[in-house]
Tab-separated table of C-alpha atoms and ligand atoms in Angstrom:
chain	number	residue	atom	x	y	z
A	28	UNK	CA	114.923	130.981	122.508
A	29	UNK	CA	113.054	128.590	124.780
A	30	UNK	CA	111.086	130.293	127.557
A	31	UNK	CA	109.425	128.083	130.143
A	32	UNK	CA	107.582	128.518	133.451
A	33	UNK	CA	108.029	125.981	136.245
A	34	UNK	CA	105.708	126.411	139.268
A	35	UNK	CA	107.374	125.121	142.454
A	36	UNK	CA	105.127	122.761	144.406
A	37	UNK	CA	107.017	123.670	147.587
A	38	UNK	CA	104.506	126.533	147.847
A	39	UNK	CA	101.472	124.361	147.047
A	40	UNK	CA	98.767	123.537	149.587
A	41	UNK	CA	99.796	120.084	150.829
A	42	UNK	CA	96.302	119.428	152.155
A	43	UNK	CA	95.106	119.824	148.590
A	44	UNK	CA	98.142	118.802	146.576
A	45	UNK	CA	95.993	117.014	144.016
A	46	UNK	CA	94.074	120.211	143.327
A	47	UNK	CA	97.276	122.253	142.913
A	48	UNK	CA	98.850	119.695	140.562
A	49	UNK	CA	95.649	119.694	138.490
A	50	UNK	CA	95.743	123.465	138.419
A	51	UNK	CA	99.240	123.427	136.919
A	52	UNK	CA	98.151	120.677	134.493
A	53	UNK	CA	95.354	122.920	133.267
A	54	UNK	CA	97.610	125.967	132.945
A	55	UNK	CA	100.080	127.197	130.378
A	56	UNK	CA	102.995	126.351	132.669
A	57	UNK	CA	105.620	124.011	131.229
A	58	UNK	CA	107.211	122.013	134.075
A	59	UNK	CA	106.635	121.121	137.715
A	60	UNK	CA	109.568	122.262	139.878
A	61	UNK	CA	110.117	119.873	142.803
A	62	UNK	CA	112.354	121.057	145.676
A	63	UNK	CA	113.992	118.328	147.742
A	64	UNK	CA	115.780	119.551	150.909
A	65	UNK	CA	117.720	117.457	153.395
A	66	UNK	CA	118.219	119.768	156.373
A	67	UNK	CA	122.007	119.503	155.866
A	68	UNK	CA	122.830	121.235	152.589
A	69	UNK	CA	120.085	123.754	153.396
A	70	UNK	CA	118.547	124.661	156.766
A	71	UNK	CA	115.171	123.139	155.931
A	72	UNK	CA	113.612	119.744	155.172
A	73	UNK	CA	110.922	119.522	152.506
A	74	UNK	CA	109.840	116.151	151.112
A	75	UNK	CA	111.178	113.121	149.289
A	76	UNK	CA	110.168	110.098	147.240
A	77	UNK	CA	106.559	109.525	148.370
A	78	UNK	CA	105.467	113.027	147.362
A	79	UNK	CA	107.414	112.854	144.108
A	80	UNK	CA	105.814	109.497	143.228
A	81	UNK	CA	102.333	110.797	143.961
A	82	UNK	CA	102.851	113.945	141.909
A	83	UNK	CA	104.249	111.861	139.056
A	84	UNK	CA	101.053	109.771	138.915
A	85	UNK	CA	98.914	112.788	138.030
A	86	UNK	CA	101.335	115.331	136.552
A	87	UNK	CA	100.963	115.923	132.830
A	88	UNK	CA	104.163	117.933	132.495
A	89	UNK	CA	107.828	117.087	133.121
A	90	UNK	CA	109.130	116.986	136.696
A	91	UNK	CA	112.114	119.264	137.261
A	92	UNK	CA	113.705	117.947	140.458
A	93	UNK	CA	115.990	120.355	142.341
A	94	UNK	CA	118.108	118.458	144.857
A	95	UNK	CA	119.274	120.634	147.742
A	96	UNK	CA	120.978	117.697	149.412
A	97	UNK	CA	124.514	116.550	150.194
A	98	UNK	CA	125.869	113.468	148.419
A	99	UNK	CA	123.185	113.481	145.710
A	100	UNK	CA	124.931	110.612	143.879
A	101	UNK	CA	123.503	108.210	146.450
A	102	UNK	CA	119.940	108.899	145.313
A	103	UNK	CA	120.079	109.678	141.576
A	104	UNK	CA	118.746	106.331	140.469
A	105	UNK	CA	115.906	106.453	142.963
A	106	UNK	CA	114.868	109.954	141.886
A	107	UNK	CA	114.899	108.917	138.242
A	108	UNK	CA	112.812	105.836	139.081
A	109	UNK	CA	110.379	108.028	141.032
A	110	UNK	CA	109.715	110.044	137.887
A	111	UNK	CA	112.225	112.888	137.596
A	112	UNK	CA	112.629	114.162	134.024
A	113	UNK	CA	115.376	116.588	135.023
A	114	UNK	CA	117.648	116.210	138.056
A	115	UNK	CA	119.558	119.288	139.167
A	116	UNK	CA	122.318	118.953	141.758
A	117	UNK	CA	124.188	121.760	143.499
A	118	UNK	CA	127.756	122.395	142.415
A	119	UNK	CA	128.553	123.148	146.060
A	120	UNK	CA	127.359	119.668	147.089
A	121	UNK	CA	129.371	117.700	144.525
A	122	UNK	CA	133.047	116.811	144.787
A	123	UNK	CA	133.012	115.209	141.317
A	124	UNK	CA	130.445	117.235	139.427
A	125	UNK	CA	131.509	115.938	136.009
A	126	UNK	CA	130.975	112.357	137.106
A	127	UNK	CA	127.645	113.204	138.711
A	128	UNK	CA	126.387	114.794	135.485
A	129	UNK	CA	127.437	111.721	133.527
A	130	UNK	CA	125.577	109.518	136.009
A	131	UNK	CA	122.380	111.550	135.628
A	132	UNK	CA	122.554	111.461	131.831
A	133	UNK	CA	123.220	107.733	131.884
A	134	UNK	CA	119.795	107.343	133.525
A	135	UNK	CA	118.259	108.760	130.337
A	136	UNK	CA	117.174	112.078	131.857
A	137	UNK	CA	118.383	115.667	131.732
A	138	UNK	CA	121.202	116.779	134.022
A	139	UNK	CA	121.276	120.183	135.721
A	140	UNK	CA	123.762	122.069	137.906
A	141	UNK	CA	122.670	124.747	140.381
A	142	UNK	CA	124.824	127.489	141.887
A	143	UNK	CA	124.112	129.442	145.070
A	144	UNK	CA	124.102	133.258	145.104
A	145	UNK	CA	127.655	133.206	146.543
A	146	UNK	CA	129.083	131.000	143.791
A	147	UNK	CA	130.474	132.773	140.705
A	148	UNK	CA	129.293	131.836	137.222
A	149	UNK	CA	132.887	131.109	136.220
A	150	UNK	CA	132.840	128.082	138.511
A	151	UNK	CA	130.848	126.477	135.664
A	152	UNK	CA	133.500	127.132	132.994
A	153	UNK	CA	134.732	123.551	132.700
A	154	UNK	CA	131.298	121.931	132.459
A	155	UNK	CA	129.432	124.233	130.064
A	156	UNK	CA	128.841	121.438	127.565
A	157	UNK	CA	128.302	118.682	130.133
A	158	UNK	CA	124.921	119.760	131.496
A	159	UNK	CA	121.478	120.234	129.949
A	160	UNK	CA	120.526	122.974	132.378
A	161	UNK	CA	122.202	125.498	134.676
A	162	UNK	CA	120.173	126.827	137.590
A	163	UNK	CA	121.147	130.207	138.998
A	164	UNK	CA	119.741	130.593	142.507
A	165	UNK	CA	118.339	134.079	143.011
A	166	UNK	CA	117.830	133.526	146.767
A	167	UNK	CA	119.799	131.470	149.270
A	168	UNK	CA	118.188	128.051	148.910
A	169	UNK	CA	116.066	126.579	151.658
A	170	UNK	CA	112.776	128.442	151.709
A	171	UNK	CA	110.081	129.730	149.409
A	172	UNK	CA	108.870	133.314	149.562
A	173	UNK	CA	112.252	135.059	149.829
A	174	UNK	CA	113.282	138.300	148.165
A	175	UNK	CA	114.943	138.155	144.735
A	176	UNK	CA	118.667	139.099	144.729
A	177	UNK	CA	119.187	141.677	141.931
A	178	UNK	CA	122.792	140.670	141.105
A	179	UNK	CA	121.184	137.602	139.503
A	180	UNK	CA	120.590	139.588	136.290
A	181	UNK	CA	124.339	140.000	135.766
A	182	UNK	CA	124.940	136.324	136.462
A	183	UNK	CA	122.334	135.329	133.875
A	184	UNK	CA	123.875	137.654	131.275
A	185	UNK	CA	127.376	136.319	132.040
A	186	UNK	CA	126.259	132.719	131.731
A	187	UNK	CA	124.352	133.403	128.511
A	188	UNK	CA	127.546	134.867	127.002
A	189	UNK	CA	129.646	131.918	128.166
A	190	UNK	CA	127.176	129.377	126.758
A	191	UNK	CA	126.953	131.228	123.435
A	192	UNK	CA	130.754	131.455	123.178
A	193	UNK	CA	131.143	127.728	123.677
A	194	UNK	CA	128.182	126.770	121.449
A	195	UNK	CA	126.573	125.039	124.410
A	196	UNK	CA	122.799	124.685	124.201
A	197	UNK	CA	122.020	124.192	127.902
A	198	UNK	CA	119.018	125.981	129.379
A	199	UNK	CA	119.421	128.705	132.007
A	200	UNK	CA	116.958	128.432	134.907
A	201	UNK	CA	116.405	131.034	137.628
A	202	UNK	CA	114.901	130.098	141.001
A	203	UNK	CA	113.864	132.220	143.983
A	204	UNK	CA	111.736	135.338	144.312
A	205	UNK	CA	110.659	135.160	140.675
A	206	UNK	CA	107.222	136.298	139.527
A	207	UNK	CA	105.321	138.420	137.014
A	208	UNK	CA	107.236	141.572	138.037
A	209	UNK	CA	110.726	140.355	137.110
A	210	UNK	CA	109.964	137.615	134.554
A	211	UNK	CA	110.424	139.802	131.503
A	212	UNK	CA	113.765	141.223	132.686
A	213	UNK	CA	115.033	137.690	133.405
A	214	UNK	CA	113.976	136.361	130.014
A	215	UNK	CA	115.586	139.412	128.395
A	216	UNK	CA	118.835	138.744	130.296
A	217	UNK	CA	118.923	135.284	128.745
A	218	UNK	CA	117.011	132.976	131.086
A	219	UNK	CA	115.015	130.072	129.608
A	220	UNK	CA	113.197	128.588	132.606
A	221	UNK	CA	111.673	130.582	135.457
A	222	UNK	CA	110.731	128.844	138.708
A	223	UNK	CA	107.949	130.462	140.723
A	224	UNK	CA	106.568	129.215	144.029
A	225	UNK	CA	104.833	131.885	146.046
A	226	UNK	CA	104.178	134.057	142.994
A	227	UNK	CA	101.956	131.252	141.660
A	228	UNK	CA	100.464	129.387	144.614
A	229	UNK	CA	99.983	132.358	146.942
A	230	UNK	CA	98.496	134.518	144.190
A	231	UNK	CA	94.790	135.390	144.270
A	232	UNK	CA	94.541	133.698	140.904
A	233	UNK	CA	97.450	131.311	140.146
A	234	UNK	CA	96.374	130.910	136.523
A	235	UNK	CA	96.570	134.656	135.981
A	236	UNK	CA	100.035	134.752	137.609
A	237	UNK	CA	101.266	131.980	135.296
A	238	UNK	CA	99.729	133.716	132.294
A	239	UNK	CA	101.411	137.008	133.176
A	240	UNK	CA	104.790	135.268	133.272
A	241	UNK	CA	104.106	133.511	129.976
A	242	UNK	CA	103.141	136.827	128.419
A	243	UNK	CA	106.447	138.312	129.579
A	244	UNK	CA	108.033	136.623	126.578
B	326	LIG	C1	114.185	127.704	147.299
B	326	LIG	C2	113.646	126.741	146.278
B	326	LIG	C3	112.710	127.383	145.331
B	326	LIG	C4	111.423	127.894	145.958
B	326	LIG	C5	111.067	129.133	145.221
B	326	LIG	O1	115.206	127.113	148.006
B	326	LIG	O2	114.690	126.170	145.510
B	326	LIG	O3	112.405	126.550	144.217
B	326	LIG	O4	110.378	126.969	145.892
B	326	LIG	O5	110.026	129.750	145.877
B	326	LIG	P1	109.660	131.267	145.601
B	326	LIG	O6	109.306	131.375	144.147
B	326	LIG	O7	108.498	131.507	146.509
B	326	LIG	O8	110.862	132.098	145.940
B	327	LIG	ZN1	114.108	125.115	143.562
């Protein structure tokens, strides 16, 4: 089973973004996780196209773009053009999720669906084979550095069973409060991609933190 680590640049040092991107390039991490927030879907605003374009110029790993925005359909093409390799939209922000997933795939990139801690896994039942990735939020989205919500383990196990039952090969990603201490338990529950912001960029040694999560496999 695929097991990947995706450091979230939301927790990077924006005065030295180049240095932090290079650090991830030089590490064993697999993807860059890029959090876009609009101040409407979530109570925070992060960054948009200019940052994404700059990261894309120097990143040597795929960009996993997590859109915490309303009406994401309006911007899919622009995010793909800016360099997204995966675009994940929130189920709660999409009236026509099936159509949105088709639109993302038609841009030639991977399509993901995220669910908030308050959204049940069964809300994904009808689209299990229509996405390349399902992101289970393990904190309420909006900020880095929050505490992991333990009921996430059950949600990961539930989703793993549903995907297996329907022969769907989508990846399961977990995002929020993830780090070396819970990485192994999440991989064991059936997760494939672990996002880590503070656990990487606020660590004394980010490379060691990434390595510890990689070793959790
Ligand atoms: C939260 C974001 C996360 C965030 C994770 O809304 O979606 O990707 O960067 O940060 P940590 O790992 O610090 O919880
Ligand atoms: Zn995220």
